[in-house]
Short mmCIF file of C-alpha atoms in Angstrom, two decimals:
data_model
loop_
_atom_site.label_atom_id
_atom_site.label_comp_id
_atom_site.label_asym_id
_atom_site.label_seq_id
_atom_site.Cartn_x
_atom_site.Cartn_y
_atom_site.Cartn_z
CA UNK Z 1 58.63 193.58 72.98
CA UNK Z 2 62.39 194.08 72.93
CA UNK Z 3 64.71 191.82 74.83
CA UNK Z 4 67.32 194.57 75.25
CA UNK Z 5 68.23 194.48 78.92
CA UNK Z 6 65.43 192.00 79.71
CA UNK Z 7 67.85 189.53 81.27
CA UNK Z 8 71.49 188.86 82.11
CA UNK Z 9 73.86 185.92 81.83
CA UNK Z 10 74.92 185.44 85.44
CA UNK Z 11 76.71 182.11 85.28
CA UNK Z 12 78.77 180.26 82.67
CA UNK Z 13 80.71 177.02 82.82
CA UNK Z 14 82.55 174.82 80.34
CA UNK Z 15 83.33 171.22 81.22
CA UNK Z 16 87.13 170.96 81.44
CA UNK Z 17 87.30 167.50 79.83
CA UNK Z 18 87.32 166.68 76.12
CA UNK Z 19 87.32 162.88 76.43
CA UNK Z 20 84.92 161.41 78.99
CA UNK Z 21 84.85 157.60 78.84
CA UNK Z 22 83.32 156.91 82.25
CA UNK Z 23 80.18 159.01 82.72
CA UNK Z 24 76.65 158.95 81.29
CA UNK Z 25 75.43 162.06 79.51
CA UNK Z 26 73.00 163.03 82.29
CA UNK Z 27 75.89 163.23 84.74
CA UNK Z 28 77.77 165.62 82.45
CA UNK Z 29 74.62 167.77 82.12
CA UNK Z 30 74.40 167.92 85.92
CA UNK Z 31 78.09 168.73 86.33
CA UNK Z 32 77.98 171.69 83.94
CA UNK Z 33 74.71 172.86 85.51
CA UNK Z 34 76.34 172.86 88.95
CA UNK Z 35 79.35 174.67 87.54
CA UNK Z 36 77.31 177.46 85.96
CA UNK Z 37 75.15 177.91 89.06
CA UNK Z 38 78.22 178.07 91.30
CA UNK Z 39 79.76 180.64 88.93
CA UNK Z 40 76.64 182.80 89.38
CA UNK Z 41 76.47 182.28 93.14
CA UNK Z 42 73.20 180.39 92.83
CA UNK Z 43 72.05 176.85 93.62
CA UNK Z 44 69.79 174.25 92.04
CA UNK Z 45 67.05 175.45 94.43
CA UNK Z 46 67.08 178.89 92.79
CA UNK Z 47 66.35 177.53 89.29
CA UNK Z 48 62.76 177.96 88.11
CA UNK Z 49 63.28 177.43 84.34
CA UNK Z 50 65.24 174.82 82.40
CA UNK Z 51 66.29 174.62 78.76
CA UNK Z 52 67.90 171.73 76.91
CA UNK Z 53 68.01 170.33 73.37
CA UNK Z 54 68.17 166.92 71.72
CA UNK Z 55 71.37 165.98 73.52
CA UNK Z 56 69.48 165.61 76.81
CA UNK Z 57 68.57 161.98 77.50
CA UNK Z 58 65.17 160.38 77.91
CA UNK Z 59 62.30 162.83 78.01
CA UNK Z 60 64.71 165.76 77.74
CA UNK Z 61 63.88 168.57 80.12
CA UNK Z 62 61.51 166.47 82.17
CA UNK Z 63 64.07 163.68 82.68
CA UNK Z 64 66.82 166.16 83.51
CA UNK Z 65 64.56 168.13 85.91
CA UNK Z 66 63.98 164.82 87.70
CA UNK Z 67 67.71 163.96 87.77
CA UNK Z 68 68.69 167.41 89.09
CA UNK Z 69 65.70 167.80 91.42
CA UNK Z 70 64.48 171.03 89.80
CA UNK Z 71 61.14 172.63 90.61
CA UNK Z 72 60.17 174.56 87.49
CA UNK Z 73 57.59 177.06 86.29
CA UNK Z 74 58.97 177.12 82.73
CA UNK Z 75 60.56 174.50 80.46
CA UNK Z 76 61.71 174.55 76.82
CA UNK Z 77 63.49 171.90 74.76
CA UNK Z 78 63.72 173.69 71.41
CA UNK Z 79 65.95 171.66 69.09
CA UNK Z 80 67.80 173.47 66.33
CA UNK Z 81 70.96 171.34 66.36
CA UNK Z 82 74.16 172.96 67.53
CA UNK Z 83 72.60 176.42 67.66
CA UNK Z 84 69.94 175.33 70.18
CA UNK Z 85 71.62 176.97 73.16
CA UNK Z 86 71.86 180.35 71.47
CA UNK Z 87 68.13 180.05 70.75
CA UNK Z 88 67.55 179.08 74.39
CA UNK Z 89 69.17 182.27 75.69
CA UNK Z 90 66.70 184.33 73.65
CA UNK Z 91 63.76 182.21 74.75
CA UNK Z 92 64.85 182.45 78.39
CA UNK Z 93 65.13 186.24 78.17
CA UNK Z 94 61.64 186.40 76.63
CA UNK Z 95 60.20 184.14 79.34
CA UNK Z 96 61.83 186.27 82.04
CA UNK Z 97 60.46 189.43 80.44
CA UNK Z 98 57.01 187.80 80.36
CA UNK Z 99 57.25 187.06 84.07
CA UNK Z 100 57.27 183.28 83.66
CA UNK Z 101 60.55 182.74 85.54
CA UNK Z 102 63.58 184.45 87.06
CA UNK Z 103 66.47 181.97 86.95
CA UNK Z 104 66.83 179.95 83.74
CA UNK Z 105 69.38 177.14 83.46
CA UNK Z 106 70.56 176.00 79.99
CA UNK Z 107 72.71 172.89 79.59
CA UNK Z 108 74.50 170.99 76.84
CA UNK Z 109 76.37 167.67 77.11
CA UNK Z 110 77.44 165.05 74.62
CA UNK Z 111 79.73 162.04 74.39
CA UNK Z 112 80.38 161.33 70.70
CA UNK Z 113 83.79 159.82 71.45
CA UNK Z 114 82.08 157.09 73.46
CA UNK Z 115 80.02 156.04 70.45
CA UNK Z 116 81.41 157.20 67.15
CA UNK Z 117 78.72 155.25 65.26
CA UNK Z 118 76.31 157.91 66.52
CA UNK Z 119 78.07 160.50 64.36
CA UNK Z 120 75.62 159.59 61.64
CA UNK Z 121 72.80 161.13 63.55
CA UNK Z 122 69.29 159.97 64.27
CA UNK Z 123 67.47 161.65 61.40
CA UNK Z 124 66.54 158.51 59.46
CA UNK Z 125 62.83 159.14 59.93
CA UNK Z 126 63.01 162.75 58.72
CA UNK Z 127 60.83 163.43 55.66
CA UNK Z 128 63.83 164.41 53.52
CA UNK Z 129 66.18 161.61 54.52
CA UNK Z 130 65.19 159.16 51.76
CA UNK Z 131 66.27 161.78 49.23
CA UNK Z 132 69.59 162.67 50.83
CA UNK Z 133 71.22 160.16 53.16
CA UNK Z 134 71.08 157.35 50.58
CA UNK Z 135 73.73 159.28 48.63
CA UNK Z 136 76.32 159.24 51.41
CA UNK Z 137 75.71 162.73 52.74
CA UNK Z 138 78.45 162.86 55.37
CA UNK Z 139 78.56 166.10 57.35
CA UNK Z 140 81.90 167.15 55.85
CA UNK Z 141 80.72 166.18 52.38
CA UNK Z 142 77.71 168.47 52.58
CA UNK Z 143 79.74 171.43 53.87
CA UNK Z 144 82.17 170.78 51.05
CA UNK Z 145 79.30 171.26 48.58
CA UNK Z 146 78.89 174.78 49.96
CA UNK Z 147 82.60 175.51 49.93
CA UNK Z 148 82.84 174.44 46.28
CA UNK Z 149 79.87 176.60 45.28
CA UNK Z 150 81.22 179.61 47.22
CA UNK Z 151 84.56 179.23 45.44
CA UNK Z 152 82.76 179.01 42.10
CA UNK Z 153 80.59 182.08 42.64
CA UNK Z 154 83.02 184.35 44.48
CA UNK Z 155 86.53 183.09 43.82
CA UNK Z 156 87.08 182.09 47.43
CA UNK Z 157 90.27 180.04 47.86
CA UNK Z 158 91.51 177.22 50.06
CA UNK Z 159 94.19 179.58 51.36
CA UNK Z 160 91.53 182.00 52.57
CA UNK Z 161 89.61 179.23 54.34
CA UNK Z 162 92.87 178.10 55.93
CA UNK Z 163 93.37 181.58 57.44
CA UNK Z 164 90.35 180.87 59.66
CA UNK Z 165 91.93 177.71 61.06
CA UNK Z 166 95.24 179.51 61.53
CA UNK Z 167 93.53 182.15 63.70
CA UNK Z 168 91.65 179.55 65.76
CA UNK Z 169 94.84 177.56 66.34
CA UNK Z 170 96.70 180.72 67.34
CA UNK Z 171 94.10 181.20 70.09
CA UNK Z 172 93.95 177.54 71.12
CA UNK Z 173 97.62 177.48 72.10
CA UNK Z 174 96.69 179.54 75.17
CA UNK Z 175 93.77 177.31 76.25
CA UNK Z 176 95.03 174.58 78.56
CA UNK Z 177 91.83 172.59 78.04
CA UNK Z 178 91.84 172.71 74.22
CA UNK Z 179 91.92 169.33 72.46
CA UNK Z 180 94.41 170.64 69.87
CA UNK Z 181 96.84 173.33 71.04
CA UNK Z 182 99.40 173.32 68.24
CA UNK Z 183 99.61 176.37 66.00
CA UNK Z 184 99.32 175.79 62.26
CA UNK Z 185 100.14 177.63 59.04
CA UNK Z 186 98.10 178.05 55.88
CA UNK Z 187 100.40 175.45 54.28
CA UNK Z 188 99.71 173.00 57.12
CA UNK Z 189 95.99 173.25 56.40
CA UNK Z 190 96.43 172.85 52.65
CA UNK Z 191 98.80 169.91 53.14
CA UNK Z 192 96.51 168.06 55.54
CA UNK Z 193 94.65 165.13 53.95
CA UNK Z 194 91.69 165.97 51.73
CA UNK Z 195 88.57 164.81 53.55
CA UNK Z 196 85.90 166.00 51.18
CA UNK Z 197 87.18 168.05 48.31
CA UNK Z 198 87.73 171.05 48.73
CA UNK Z 199 87.79 170.69 52.53
CA UNK Z 200 90.95 169.35 54.18
CA UNK Z 201 91.12 167.66 57.55
CA UNK Z 202 92.21 170.92 59.19
CA UNK Z 203 89.17 172.71 57.77
CA UNK Z 204 87.05 170.49 60.05
CA UNK Z 205 86.23 170.91 63.72
CA UNK Z 206 87.36 168.54 66.44
CA UNK Z 207 85.13 165.82 67.90
CA UNK Z 208 84.92 166.01 71.67
CA UNK Z 209 82.93 164.81 74.64
CA UNK Z 210 81.97 167.43 77.18
CA UNK Z 211 79.44 170.15 77.71
CA UNK Z 212 78.64 173.56 79.06
CA UNK Z 213 75.94 175.57 80.75
CA UNK Z 214 74.76 179.13 81.29
CA UNK Z 215 72.39 180.71 83.78
CA UNK Z 216 70.15 183.54 82.54
CA UNK Z 217 68.51 185.68 85.23
CA UNK Z 218 66.09 188.57 85.64
CA UNK Z 219 67.56 192.08 86.17
CA UNK Z 220 66.62 192.17 89.87
CA UNK Z 221 68.32 188.81 90.45
CA UNK Z 222 71.43 190.05 88.62
CA UNK Z 223 71.57 193.16 90.82
CA UNK Z 224 71.67 191.03 93.98
CA UNK Z 225 74.51 188.78 92.78
CA UNK Z 226 78.17 189.45 93.50
CA UNK Z 227 79.24 188.05 90.13
CA UNK Z 228 79.77 190.30 87.13
CA UNK Z 229 76.84 189.66 84.81
CA UNK Z 230 76.56 190.08 81.05
CA UNK Z 231 73.63 191.98 79.58
CA UNK Z 232 71.48 190.48 76.82
CA UNK Z 233 71.03 193.17 74.18
CA UNK Z 234 69.61 191.43 71.14
CA UNK Z 235 68.62 188.05 69.77
CA UNK Z 236 67.53 186.55 66.49
CA UNK Z 237 66.69 183.08 65.29
CA UNK Z 238 65.74 181.68 61.92
CA UNK Z 239 65.63 178.28 60.28
CA UNK Z 240 66.79 178.24 56.68
CA UNK Z 241 65.99 175.21 54.54
CA UNK Z 242 66.14 173.96 50.98
CA UNK Z 243 63.31 176.27 49.83
CA UNK Z 244 61.50 173.69 47.73
CA UNK Z 245 64.67 172.13 46.39
CA UNK Z 246 66.36 175.41 45.46
CA UNK Z 247 69.06 175.85 48.12
CA UNK Z 248 71.58 178.59 47.25
CA UNK Z 249 74.39 176.88 49.25
CA UNK Z 250 76.27 180.17 49.67
CA UNK Z 251 74.32 181.77 52.52
CA UNK Z 252 73.11 180.71 55.96
CA UNK Z 253 70.18 181.57 58.22
CA UNK Z 254 72.38 184.34 59.65
CA UNK Z 255 71.05 186.55 56.86
CA UNK Z 256 67.84 186.70 58.90
CA UNK Z 257 68.89 186.04 62.52
CA UNK Z 258 71.71 188.60 62.33
CA UNK Z 259 69.71 191.67 61.28
CA UNK Z 260 67.01 190.81 63.85
CA UNK Z 261 69.60 190.66 66.64
CA UNK Z 262 71.39 193.84 65.57
CA UNK Z 263 68.09 195.75 65.30
CA UNK Z 264 67.00 194.66 68.75
CA UNK Z 265 70.35 195.59 70.25
CA UNK Z 266 70.46 198.90 68.39
CA UNK Z 267 74.03 198.29 67.21
CA UNK Z 268 75.78 197.46 63.94
CA UNK Z 269 78.46 194.92 62.99
CA UNK Z 270 81.06 197.72 63.15
CA UNK Z 271 80.31 198.13 66.88
CA UNK Z 272 81.18 194.51 67.78
CA UNK Z 273 84.46 194.10 69.70
CA UNK Z 274 84.53 190.28 69.75
CA UNK Z 275 82.63 187.59 67.82
CA UNK Z 276 82.06 183.92 68.59
CA UNK Z 277 81.21 182.42 65.20
CA UNK Z 278 80.04 178.83 64.83
CA UNK Z 279 82.93 176.94 63.29
CA UNK Z 280 81.93 173.40 62.42
CA UNK Z 281 84.11 173.99 59.34
CA UNK Z 282 86.12 176.93 58.07
CA UNK Z 283 83.51 177.58 55.36
CA UNK Z 284 80.83 177.94 58.07
CA UNK Z 285 82.75 180.88 59.54
CA UNK Z 286 83.39 182.55 56.20
CA UNK Z 287 79.76 182.42 55.08
CA UNK Z 288 78.45 183.49 58.49
CA UNK Z 289 80.72 186.55 58.65
CA UNK Z 290 79.31 187.66 55.30
CA UNK Z 291 75.73 186.91 56.28
CA UNK Z 292 76.02 188.83 59.56
CA UNK Z 293 77.22 191.87 57.65
CA UNK Z 294 80.84 192.01 58.82
CA UNK Z 295 81.72 192.23 55.13
CA UNK Z 296 80.00 192.24 51.77
CA UNK Z 297 78.61 188.94 50.42
CA UNK Z 298 81.38 187.14 48.57
CA UNK Z 299 84.17 189.15 50.23
CA UNK Z 300 84.60 186.85 53.21
CA UNK Z 301 87.83 185.44 51.83
CA UNK Z 302 89.44 188.86 51.69
CA UNK Z 303 88.00 189.79 55.09
CA UNK Z 304 89.57 186.86 56.96
CA UNK Z 305 93.00 187.22 55.35
CA UNK Z 306 96.03 188.77 56.99
CA UNK Z 307 95.21 187.87 60.58
CA UNK Z 308 91.92 189.81 60.74
CA UNK Z 309 90.37 187.25 63.09
CA UNK Z 310 93.35 187.02 65.48
CA UNK Z 311 93.10 188.41 68.98
CA UNK Z 312 93.78 190.75 70.49
CA UNK Z 313 94.43 193.25 67.71
CA UNK Z 314 92.82 191.82 64.56
CA UNK Z 315 89.92 193.81 63.14
CA UNK Z 316 87.44 191.18 64.41
CA UNK Z 317 88.91 188.81 67.01
CA UNK Z 318 86.94 185.55 66.89
CA UNK Z 319 86.72 182.29 68.86
CA UNK Z 320 89.48 183.18 71.29
CA UNK Z 321 89.07 179.86 73.11
CA UNK Z 322 90.25 178.05 69.96
CA UNK Z 323 86.67 177.40 68.86
CA UNK Z 324 85.28 174.16 67.56
CA UNK Z 325 88.14 174.00 65.07
CA UNK Z 326 90.71 173.40 67.85
CA UNK Z 327 89.30 173.56 71.35
CA UNK Z 328 85.93 171.94 71.89
CA UNK Z 329 82.81 170.87 70.00
CA UNK Z 330 80.98 168.89 72.69
CA UNK Z 331 78.41 166.48 71.36
CA UNK Z 332 78.96 167.86 67.84
CA UNK Z 333 77.09 170.96 69.04
CA UNK Z 334 79.08 174.18 69.17
CA UNK Z 335 76.51 176.82 70.16
CA UNK Z 336 77.07 176.68 73.90
CA UNK Z 337 80.82 177.19 73.78
CA UNK Z 338 80.24 180.22 71.53
CA UNK Z 339 78.21 181.87 74.30
CA UNK Z 340 80.74 180.89 76.98
CA UNK Z 341 83.72 182.57 75.32
CA UNK Z 342 81.69 185.72 74.59
CA UNK Z 343 80.83 185.89 78.30
CA UNK Z 344 84.52 185.46 79.21
CA UNK Z 345 85.52 188.27 76.88
CA UNK Z 346 82.91 190.68 78.28
CA UNK Z 347 83.94 189.84 81.84
CA UNK Z 348 87.59 190.36 80.94
CA UNK Z 349 88.26 186.73 81.85
CA UNK Z 350 89.58 185.37 78.56
CA UNK Z 351 93.22 184.29 78.51
CA UNK Z 352 95.37 187.45 78.81
CA UNK Z 353 97.04 186.69 75.47
CA UNK Z 354 93.69 186.77 73.67
CA UNK Z 355 91.62 189.12 75.83
CA UNK Z 356 90.25 191.91 73.64
CA UNK Z 357 91.11 195.23 75.35
CA UNK Z 358 88.07 197.08 76.66
CA UNK Z 359 85.64 194.54 75.24
CA UNK Z 360 82.15 196.05 75.56
CA UNK Z 361 80.07 194.39 72.87
CA UNK Z 362 80.20 190.75 71.79
CA UNK Z 363 78.30 188.56 69.37
CA UNK Z 364 77.70 184.81 69.59
CA UNK Z 365 76.30 182.98 66.59
CA UNK Z 366 75.14 179.38 66.27
CA UNK Z 367 74.46 177.29 63.16
CA UNK Z 368 72.80 173.90 63.69
CA UNK Z 369 72.10 171.19 61.13
CA UNK Z 370 73.74 171.57 57.72
CA UNK Z 371 74.32 174.70 55.67
CA UNK Z 372 73.94 172.49 52.58
CA UNK Z 373 70.33 171.57 53.36
CA UNK Z 374 68.50 172.89 56.44
CA UNK Z 375 69.84 174.69 59.45
CA UNK Z 376 68.76 176.51 62.58
CA UNK Z 377 70.61 179.81 62.93
CA UNK Z 378 70.66 182.06 65.96
CA UNK Z 379 72.48 185.28 66.81
CA UNK Z 380 72.98 186.75 70.26
CA UNK Z 381 74.39 190.18 71.06
CA UNK Z 382 75.74 190.66 74.54
CA UNK Z 383 77.17 193.61 76.38
CA UNK Z 384 79.00 194.35 79.60
CA UNK Z 385 76.77 194.65 82.65
CA UNK Z 386 76.81 198.46 82.35
CA UNK Z 387 76.13 198.44 78.56
CA UNK E 1 92.19 159.49 35.54
CA UNK E 2 90.95 158.44 38.97
CA UNK E 3 88.51 155.55 38.64
CA UNK E 4 85.63 155.29 41.10
CA UNK E 5 84.68 152.14 43.00
CA UNK E 6 81.17 150.75 42.58
CA UNK E 7 78.90 152.62 44.95
CA UNK E 8 76.58 151.06 47.50
CA UNK E 9 72.89 151.56 46.79
CA UNK E 10 71.21 151.67 50.19
CA UNK E 11 67.43 151.26 50.12
CA UNK E 12 65.53 154.44 50.96
CA UNK E 13 62.80 154.56 53.57
CA UNK E 14 59.56 154.42 51.57
CA UNK E 15 56.24 155.69 52.92
CA UNK E 16 52.76 155.93 51.32
CA UNK E 17 53.39 159.51 50.22
CA UNK E 18 56.64 158.70 48.38
CA UNK E 19 55.91 155.13 47.20
CA UNK E 20 54.91 156.17 43.64
CA UNK E 21 58.25 157.96 43.29
CA UNK E 22 60.26 154.94 44.34
CA UNK E 23 58.08 152.49 42.35
CA UNK E 24 58.84 154.59 39.25
CA UNK E 25 62.58 154.50 39.90
CA UNK E 26 62.43 150.71 39.71
CA UNK E 27 61.06 151.19 36.15
CA UNK E 28 63.78 153.69 35.26
CA UNK E 29 61.59 156.78 35.50
CA UNK E 30 62.32 159.93 37.53
CA UNK E 31 59.15 161.54 38.86
CA UNK E 32 58.68 165.02 40.25
CA UNK E 33 55.69 166.46 42.02
CA UNK E 34 54.00 169.42 40.33
CA UNK E 35 51.52 171.91 41.74
CA UNK E 36 48.36 172.41 39.68
CA UNK E 37 47.53 175.61 41.56
CA UNK E 38 50.77 177.61 41.14
CA UNK E 39 52.61 175.41 38.58
CA UNK E 40 55.66 174.99 40.82
CA UNK E 41 57.82 171.94 40.46
CA UNK E 42 58.24 170.49 43.95
CA UNK E 43 61.31 168.83 45.44
CA UNK E 44 61.67 166.64 47.47
CA UNK E 45 58.36 165.00 46.47
CA UNK E 46 55.48 165.72 48.82
CA UNK E 47 51.72 166.15 48.66
CA UNK E 48 51.74 169.75 49.87
CA UNK E 49 53.10 172.50 47.64
CA UNK E 50 55.60 174.41 49.81
CA UNK E 51 55.34 177.42 47.51
CA UNK E 52 51.59 178.10 47.77
CA UNK E 53 50.21 175.69 50.38
CA UNK E 54 47.96 173.82 47.94
CA UNK E 55 47.36 170.08 48.15
CA UNK E 56 46.32 170.06 44.48
CA UNK E 57 49.53 168.42 43.28
CA UNK E 58 50.30 165.61 40.85
CA UNK E 59 53.18 163.44 39.59
CA UNK E 60 55.03 164.43 36.44
CA UNK E 61 57.91 162.72 34.68
CA UNK E 62 61.25 164.52 34.62
CA UNK E 63 63.42 164.66 31.52
CA UNK E 64 66.34 163.19 33.45
CA UNK E 65 68.62 165.95 32.19
CA UNK E 66 70.42 168.47 34.36
CA UNK E 67 73.71 170.15 35.18
CA UNK E 68 76.12 169.86 38.09
CA UNK E 69 75.32 172.69 40.55
CA UNK E 70 78.07 171.75 43.00
CA UNK E 71 79.97 168.61 43.99
CA UNK E 72 82.55 167.17 46.35
CA UNK E 73 84.85 164.20 46.01
CA UNK E 74 84.26 162.51 49.36
CA UNK E 75 87.25 160.58 50.64
CA UNK E 76 85.84 159.62 54.02
CA UNK E 77 82.53 157.80 53.63
CA UNK E 78 80.40 157.01 56.65
CA UNK E 79 77.66 154.47 57.33
CA UNK E 80 76.82 152.49 54.18
CA UNK E 81 79.51 154.45 52.34
CA UNK E 82 82.34 153.46 54.65
CA UNK E 83 84.97 151.98 52.37
CA UNK E 84 83.27 153.28 49.21
CA UNK E 85 85.48 156.37 48.91
CA UNK E 86 86.26 158.22 46.83
CA UNK E 87 82.78 159.00 45.57
CA UNK E 88 81.16 162.14 44.24
CA UNK E 89 78.38 163.79 46.25
CA UNK E 90 76.61 166.48 44.28
CA UNK E 91 73.63 168.69 43.78
CA UNK E 92 72.32 168.37 40.25
CA UNK E 93 70.08 171.14 38.98
CA UNK E 94 67.35 169.44 36.99
CA UNK E 95 66.09 170.92 33.75
CA UNK E 96 62.75 171.42 35.53
CA UNK E 97 64.34 173.62 38.25
CA UNK E 98 64.90 171.66 41.47
CA UNK E 99 68.39 170.90 42.75
CA UNK E 100 68.58 167.34 44.03
CA UNK E 101 71.18 165.68 46.19
CA UNK E 102 72.74 162.78 44.29
CA UNK E 103 75.96 161.14 43.17
CA UNK E 104 77.86 161.66 39.94
CA UNK E 105 78.93 158.24 38.62
CA UNK E 106 80.89 156.80 35.70
CA UNK E 107 83.09 159.88 35.63
CA UNK E 108 86.67 161.05 35.94
CA UNK E 109 86.62 162.82 39.31
CA UNK E 110 89.52 165.00 38.25
CA UNK E 111 87.64 166.27 35.20
CA UNK E 112 84.10 167.08 36.32
CA UNK E 113 83.08 170.69 36.91
CA UNK E 114 80.15 172.84 37.97
CA UNK E 115 77.89 173.37 34.97
CA UNK E 116 78.68 170.06 33.29
CA UNK E 117 75.60 168.46 31.68
CA UNK E 118 74.53 165.13 33.21
CA UNK E 119 71.84 162.53 32.64
CA UNK E 120 70.04 160.28 35.11
CA UNK E 121 70.88 156.61 35.61
CA UNK E 122 69.22 154.23 38.07
CA UNK E 123 71.01 151.92 40.52
CA UNK E 124 68.92 149.04 41.85
CA UNK E 125 68.70 148.88 45.66
CA UNK E 126 67.39 145.29 45.59
CA UNK E 127 64.33 146.44 47.55
CA UNK E 128 61.90 147.41 44.79
CA UNK E 129 63.51 150.82 44.25
CA UNK E 130 66.48 152.36 42.47
CA UNK E 131 68.61 155.39 43.31
CA UNK E 132 68.54 158.13 40.68
CA UNK E 133 72.18 159.10 40.05
CA UNK E 134 73.75 161.05 37.22
CA UNK E 135 76.54 160.52 34.72
CA UNK E 136 78.24 163.10 32.55
CA UNK E 137 76.86 163.53 29.04
CA UNK E 138 79.74 162.89 26.68
#
C-alpha cells in the first residue's frame, strides 16, 4: 500500500506566541487545533481522527478529545519525541487510505518556559536511564558527543556547523514571530559561549512555549475545500537506538526513514525544492542532510558551506521560518513546525524574501529523542496539490 | 591545565534485573552481561540478548580497560550536575566491545583525546552502589 496521494494537508497553523505564561497546555492545544481547522475551512465537528504525542496532558488523546468535544473513529498517540507529528501525518494518511477516517487533526503544544525544571525530561523510569542520566547527560552534552565524533571521523569543523545557524538566522529576520530575529555571522557563532564542547550556545536551538497543528484529509474532502491543499507523496519512520551498546554517533534514523519516504514518493533528493530539517542543534542538521542523501556521508560540512541552505537561491533552502535554531521549538519538540513551513512553501505563502520560486516538492524531517542514544526519525515528502 | 571539580555521584535506579550489576560496583567490579547462545557482550545489562533474542545470558566481569570513543566538556550541567561544570561526558569503548556512557575524571580536560586509553574507577553513591567512571592511563 503506497501513501502517495492517499491524503492531503488541508490546514496548518502555528501559535504566534513564543512565551505563554498564562495558559495551561490543553488550552494551547485547542487554540492551535482551532487555527488549523479554520485554515482548512473545517470545524471541530468535521474531525473524526485525532493524533497527539506525549506533550498532551492527562490521558493524551482521550483527555484532549474530551476537552475539544471531538467525536472520533480513530485515535493515535504515538510518541517518538519531537518527530512524533511527522510520524502522525504518515499514520493519518494510512488510516485515511484504510477508510478509518476522513479528517485527522494533529496537535502539538508545550510550555517549557513555564517550568524550566521540566527540561530534564520524564524518562527516569526508562530501562536505560540508570546507565546514562547518572553521568549528567544533558541534551546539549549528548549532541556534543556526536559533533565531536563527526569531526574526528570526517574532519567537520565548527565553522561548517556555524554556517547552518547563519542560514537559519538569515531566514528568521523575516519572521515577525521568531524568538530571535538577529542575523549572525560564523564568527558570532564561534565566539558565543561554549555550552558543551564543541557546541557553542548559538549551535543550540531556542526554548519556546507554543504549539502548532495540521489537518490531514481524504482526497474527496480536499477536493471540496476552497483552501489550497498539499499532497502527501511519501513517508518513512524508523527508530534508531544504541544497537546493543554500539552506537555509531555519526548517523541518524534518517538513513532508514529517508529512503522509505523517497521510494514511496518516487522522487530523489535532487528533486527536492525546499527542506525542513529538524534543527535541535546544528549537528542534527548536518548529519540528517547526509543521511537523507543530499550529500555523501561525511561531506555535510562542505555541503552546507557558502550559503547552500539560504533561501531563496541556495542549492537547498532549509528552515525558511528560522527553524528551531532561531524561530520556534515549542515544547522542545520541533517536528510540527517543520511540517508547517513546508506547507507554507508549497502554498507559496512563505515570507516573500524566503519563498522558494516555483516550489513543487518539499521534505520535512523530524528527529526525536537524542542522536547520541536513541531517536525516533521520520521523513515526509509533500507536493503541491497538483503534484 | 584546567582542573575539574569533584563530581556528584547520583544514585541510579536499581531494579531486580540490574541489582547484581550495581551490587558489584559497590565492590569495585564492573560486570557485563554475556549471551551464552551467540556469545555477544550485552550493554546496557539486561536479561534478554538484543542480538539473538535468547534469555540464556550470564554475568561476566569486565577488564575495566577501554578507550575514549568520544567526549564533551560540559559547561552547563543540569539536574544533579547543576554547578558541577565543567565535567567530561564521554562514551568509553570497553575492551570487550560495548560503548558505555560515562565520565572521564582525574584528567586535564584540555589534553584528553579520542582514542586515549582509560581505566575504570568507582565513585560511591552512598546508596549501596558506585558509578563506574574512567581515568586516563598515564
